[in-house]
mmCIF file of C-alpha atoms and ligand atoms in Angstrom:
data_model
loop_
_atom_site.group_PDB
_atom_site.id
_atom_site.type_symbol
_atom_site.label_atom_id
_atom_site.label_comp_id
_atom_site.label_asym_id
_atom_site.label_seq_id
_atom_site.Cartn_x
_atom_site.Cartn_y
_atom_site.Cartn_z
ATOM 1 C CA MET A 1 49.463 161.400 65.302
ATOM 2 C CA GLY A 2 45.728 161.252 66.346
ATOM 3 C CA LEU A 3 44.047 161.860 69.438
ATOM 4 C CA GLU A 4 43.829 158.438 70.571
ATOM 5 C CA GLU A 5 47.458 158.557 70.776
ATOM 6 C CA LYS A 6 47.060 161.106 73.564
ATOM 7 C CA LEU A 7 44.559 159.463 75.599
ATOM 8 C CA PRO A 8 45.244 156.914 78.269
ATOM 9 C CA SER A 9 44.373 153.495 77.369
ATOM 10 C CA GLY A 10 41.304 154.725 75.358
ATOM 11 C CA VAL A 11 39.571 156.319 78.238
ATOM 12 C CA LEU A 12 38.329 159.533 77.419
ATOM 13 C CA LEU A 13 38.836 162.095 80.764
ATOM 14 C CA ALA A 14 36.959 164.826 81.080
ATOM 15 C CA SER A 15 34.297 166.488 83.229
ATOM 16 C CA VAL A 16 31.223 166.688 82.152
ATOM 17 C CA GLU A 17 31.625 170.653 82.358
ATOM 18 C CA LYS A 18 34.261 170.628 79.887
ATOM 19 C CA LEU A 19 32.245 168.447 77.365
ATOM 20 C CA ALA A 20 28.882 170.804 77.918
ATOM 21 C CA GLY A 21 31.607 173.628 77.550
ATOM 22 C CA TYR A 22 33.235 172.059 74.328
ATOM 23 C CA ALA A 23 29.794 171.228 72.909
ATOM 24 C CA ARG A 24 28.031 174.426 73.291
ATOM 25 C CA LYS A 25 31.100 176.471 71.936
ATOM 26 C CA SER A 26 31.228 174.328 68.841
ATOM 27 C CA SER A 27 27.157 174.791 68.276
ATOM 28 C CA VAL A 28 26.465 178.455 69.031
ATOM 29 C CA TRP A 29 23.563 179.832 66.939
ATOM 30 C CA PRO A 30 23.329 183.331 65.969
ATOM 31 C CA ALA A 31 19.756 185.176 65.941
ATOM 32 C CA THR A 32 20.000 187.534 62.874
ATOM 33 C CA PHE A 33 19.701 191.024 64.285
ATOM 34 C CA GLY A 34 21.358 193.681 62.070
ATOM 35 C CA LEU A 35 20.368 197.356 62.759
ATOM 36 C CA ALA A 36 22.699 199.635 60.626
ATOM 37 C CA CYS A 37 25.462 199.856 58.545
ATOM 38 C CA CYS A 38 27.692 197.198 60.945
ATOM 39 C CA ALA A 39 25.075 194.563 59.936
ATOM 40 C CA ILE A 40 26.826 194.692 56.066
ATOM 41 C CA GLU A 41 30.223 193.649 57.841
ATOM 42 C CA LEU A 42 28.309 190.939 59.844
ATOM 43 C CA MET A 43 26.754 189.427 56.896
ATOM 44 C CA ALA A 44 30.165 189.400 54.849
ATOM 45 C CA THR A 45 31.444 187.597 58.168
ATOM 46 C CA GLY A 46 29.250 184.513 57.262
ATOM 47 C CA GLY A 47 29.926 185.164 53.320
ATOM 48 C CA ALA A 48 32.536 182.884 51.509
ATOM 49 C CA ARG A 49 35.280 184.590 51.899
ATOM 50 C CA HIS A 50 35.489 184.982 55.762
ATOM 51 C CA ASP A 51 33.546 181.672 56.176
ATOM 52 C CA LEU A 52 31.900 181.675 59.746
ATOM 53 C CA ALA A 53 30.699 178.009 59.364
ATOM 54 C CA ARG A 54 34.452 177.010 60.004
ATOM 55 C CA PHE A 55 33.353 177.620 63.834
ATOM 56 C CA GLY A 56 29.964 175.719 63.642
ATOM 57 C CA MET A 57 28.190 178.922 62.939
ATOM 58 C CA GLU A 58 26.685 178.846 59.551
ATOM 59 C CA ARG A 59 23.320 178.778 60.993
ATOM 60 C CA ALA A 60 21.823 182.062 61.290
ATOM 61 C CA SER A 61 18.365 181.816 63.208
ATOM 62 C CA ASN A 62 15.270 183.756 61.885
ATOM 63 C CA THR A 63 13.745 182.583 64.808
ATOM 64 C CA PRO A 64 15.065 183.549 68.527
ATOM 65 C CA ARG A 65 13.589 180.413 70.240
ATOM 66 C CA GLN A 66 16.573 178.567 68.191
ATOM 67 C CA ALA A 67 19.431 180.854 68.710
ATOM 68 C CA ASP A 68 21.394 181.563 71.925
ATOM 69 C CA LEU A 69 23.784 184.556 70.467
ATOM 70 C CA MET A 70 22.520 187.459 69.982
ATOM 71 C CA ILE A 71 25.009 189.871 67.718
ATOM 72 C CA VAL A 72 23.537 193.566 68.129
ATOM 73 C CA ALA A 73 25.226 194.837 64.916
ATOM 74 C CA GLY A 74 24.317 199.021 64.866
ATOM 75 C CA ARG A 75 22.843 201.664 66.701
ATOM 76 C CA VAL A 76 19.726 201.139 68.440
ATOM 77 C CA SER A 77 16.920 203.430 68.835
ATOM 78 C CA GLN A 78 14.804 204.039 71.268
ATOM 79 C CA LYS A 79 11.763 202.736 69.207
ATOM 80 C CA MET A 80 13.633 199.307 68.953
ATOM 81 C CA ALA A 81 14.755 198.667 72.507
ATOM 82 C CA PRO A 82 11.609 196.974 73.680
ATOM 83 C CA VAL A 83 12.045 194.750 70.424
ATOM 84 C CA LEU A 84 15.391 193.597 71.254
ATOM 85 C CA ARG A 85 14.608 192.913 74.465
ATOM 86 C CA GLN A 86 11.999 190.787 73.610
ATOM 87 C CA ILE A 87 13.766 188.699 71.345
ATOM 88 C CA TYR A 88 16.548 188.502 73.975
ATOM 89 C CA ASP A 89 13.715 187.326 76.582
ATOM 90 C CA GLN A 90 12.502 184.547 73.836
ATOM 91 C CA MET A 91 15.955 183.014 72.829
ATOM 92 C CA ALA A 92 17.044 179.867 74.772
ATOM 93 C CA GLU A 93 19.410 179.274 77.988
ATOM 94 C CA PRO A 94 22.022 179.638 78.584
ATOM 95 C CA LYS A 95 22.553 182.757 75.969
ATOM 96 C CA TRP A 96 25.007 185.741 74.753
ATOM 97 C CA VAL A 97 25.277 188.842 73.605
ATOM 98 C CA ILE A 98 28.089 190.588 71.306
ATOM 99 C CA SER A 99 27.652 194.170 71.078
ATOM 100 C CA MET A 100 29.237 194.862 67.998
ATOM 101 C CA GLY A 101 30.620 198.668 66.779
ATOM 102 C CA VAL A 102 30.816 201.439 68.808
ATOM 103 C CA CYS A 103 27.191 202.610 68.071
ATOM 104 C CA ALA A 104 25.750 199.344 69.776
ATOM 105 C CA SER A 105 28.406 199.394 72.508
ATOM 106 C CA SER A 106 27.898 203.296 73.515
ATOM 107 C CA GLY A 107 25.618 205.270 70.894
ATOM 108 C CA GLY A 108 28.915 206.301 69.185
ATOM 109 C CA MET A 109 28.489 209.209 67.187
ATOM 110 C CA PHE A 110 24.743 209.528 67.694
ATOM 111 C CA ASN A 111 24.751 211.099 71.092
ATOM 112 C CA ASN A 112 20.905 212.232 71.187
ATOM 113 C CA TYR A 113 17.854 211.423 72.143
ATOM 114 C CA ALA A 114 16.593 208.986 69.605
ATOM 115 C CA ILE A 115 19.577 206.565 70.125
ATOM 116 C CA VAL A 116 20.244 204.165 73.133
ATOM 117 C CA GLN A 117 23.759 204.936 74.591
ATOM 118 C CA GLY A 118 24.784 201.514 74.626
ATOM 119 C CA VAL A 119 22.781 198.323 74.376
ATOM 120 C CA ASP A 120 23.707 197.070 78.022
ATOM 121 C CA HIS A 121 20.950 199.261 79.146
ATOM 122 C CA ILE A 122 18.844 196.617 77.260
ATOM 123 C CA VAL A 123 20.362 193.502 77.764
ATOM 124 C CA PRO A 124 23.303 192.022 79.741
ATOM 125 C CA VAL A 125 26.694 192.067 77.014
ATOM 126 C CA ASP A 126 29.558 189.459 77.292
ATOM 127 C CA ILE A 127 31.691 191.360 74.440
ATOM 128 C CA TYR A 128 32.197 194.770 73.518
ATOM 129 C CA LEU A 129 33.520 195.142 69.846
ATOM 130 C CA PRO A 130 34.899 198.273 68.726
ATOM 131 C CA GLY A 131 35.201 200.282 65.374
ATOM 132 C CA CYS A 132 32.867 201.966 63.271
ATOM 133 C CA PRO A 133 32.476 199.305 61.733
ATOM 134 C CA PRO A 134 34.492 196.123 63.060
ATOM 135 C CA ARG A 135 36.034 194.341 60.282
ATOM 136 C CA PRO A 136 34.803 190.914 59.909
ATOM 137 C CA GLU A 137 38.083 189.186 61.264
ATOM 138 C CA MET A 138 37.575 191.786 64.111
ATOM 139 C CA LEU A 139 34.062 190.333 64.384
ATOM 140 C CA MET A 140 35.901 186.463 64.229
ATOM 141 C CA ASP A 141 38.198 187.310 67.112
ATOM 142 C CA ALA A 142 35.398 188.615 69.373
ATOM 143 C CA ILE A 143 33.704 185.227 68.561
ATOM 144 C CA LEU A 144 36.597 183.443 69.266
ATOM 145 C CA LYS A 145 37.220 184.886 72.595
ATOM 146 C CA LEU A 146 33.376 184.200 73.290
ATOM 147 C CA HIS A 147 33.988 180.607 72.620
ATOM 148 C CA ASP A 148 36.766 180.515 75.125
ATOM 149 C CA LYS A 149 34.517 182.062 77.723
ATOM 150 C CA ILE A 150 31.978 179.509 76.800
ATOM 151 C CA GLN A 151 34.110 176.800 77.435
ATOM 152 C CA ASN A 152 35.212 177.618 80.435
ATOM 153 C CA MET A 153 31.797 178.611 81.891
ATOM 154 C CA LYS A 154 31.130 176.409 85.101
ATOM 155 C CA LEU A 155 27.946 174.261 85.908
ATOM 156 C CA GLY A 156 25.597 174.162 88.797
ATOM 157 C CA VAL A 157 27.055 175.238 92.129
ATOM 158 C CA ASN A 158 30.265 175.594 90.628
ATOM 159 C CA ARG A 159 28.711 178.605 88.557
ATOM 160 C CA GLU A 160 27.325 179.969 91.459
ATOM 161 C CA ARG A 161 30.297 180.333 93.109
ATOM 162 C CA GLN A 162 32.058 181.843 90.144
ATOM 163 C CA VAL A 163 29.571 184.416 89.987
ATOM 164 C CA THR A 164 30.114 185.450 93.512
ATOM 165 C CA GLU A 165 33.903 185.234 93.232
ATOM 166 C CA LEU A 166 33.830 187.647 90.635
ATOM 167 C CA GLU A 167 31.406 189.932 91.987
ATOM 168 C CA ASP A 168 33.354 190.391 95.489
ATOM 169 C CA ALA A 169 36.584 190.655 92.971
ATOM 170 C CA ARG A 170 34.841 193.947 91.167
ATOM 171 C CA LEU A 171 33.702 195.333 94.278
ATOM 172 C CA ARG A 172 37.548 194.984 95.596
ATOM 173 C CA ARG A 173 38.413 197.047 92.617
ATOM 174 C CA LEU A 174 35.543 200.001 93.001
ATOM 175 C CA PRO A 175 37.313 203.593 93.915
ATOM 176 C CA LEU A 176 37.753 203.593 97.487
ATOM 177 C CA VAL A 177 34.367 204.918 98.665
ATOM 178 C CA ALA A 178 34.152 205.632 102.633
ATOM 179 C CA GLY A 179 31.509 202.992 103.950
ATOM 180 C CA LEU A 180 31.425 200.580 100.880
ATOM 181 C CA HIS A 181 35.067 199.535 100.725
ATOM 182 C CA PRO A 182 35.629 196.630 103.227
ATOM 183 C CA GLY A 183 38.401 198.540 104.881
ATOM 184 C CA GLY A 184 36.582 201.926 104.820
ATOM 185 C CA HIS A 185 35.449 203.845 107.712
ATOM 186 C CA GLY A 186 32.151 205.652 107.812
HETATM 187 S S1 SF4 B 1 29.747 201.714 64.490
HETATM 188 FE FE1 SF4 B 1 29.664 202.510 62.583
HETATM 189 S S2 SF4 B 1 29.085 201.059 61.095
HETATM 190 FE FE2 SF4 B 1 28.702 200.514 62.710
HETATM 191 S S3 SF4 B 1 26.344 200.780 62.922
HETATM 192 FE FE3 SF4 B 1 27.569 202.496 64.036
HETATM 193 S S4 SF4 B 1 27.699 204.444 61.997
HETATM 194 FE FE4 SF4 B 1 27.140 202.093 61.165
#
């Protein structure tokens, strides 16, 4: 059964949003950013056994200007933090970040002054991936979840409306603090 049999009279009906989402999610270009042992699993994900190329991601970019996904693989030292932020700033918009492993997400076992206690102090994170280290299958699962997110990303005014709605929903979920909650007093 071909795609054409599912389309009404050969006309492709899709919104620009859906087409843009499909194109974007099918051509994500990751920036190479291995920082510690997690990077070995990241490299294994691109190898022949796991074959990240199946998802349109075989091209790992060595220049941030031709990358739109940062996979932070490993602990982030205080010294590396400004470099990481500079690379993020140079990446093309729209861009996404996966925090790979417990060290990148929270500092992990390195609860000390030398390591940033979570890369979300430096850049906004889209997906947190647990594990020490996460296996390539876990990274691929995170990437597929990110693809879903990219596919359903709104454009223009729809995006602004979506962001506002999400912010409102999160504010409503905050613990009840007098004066902050819409129904609170004080
Ligand atoms: S999460 Fe584990 S494997 Fe990954 S960088 Fe930290 S110590 Fe290494």
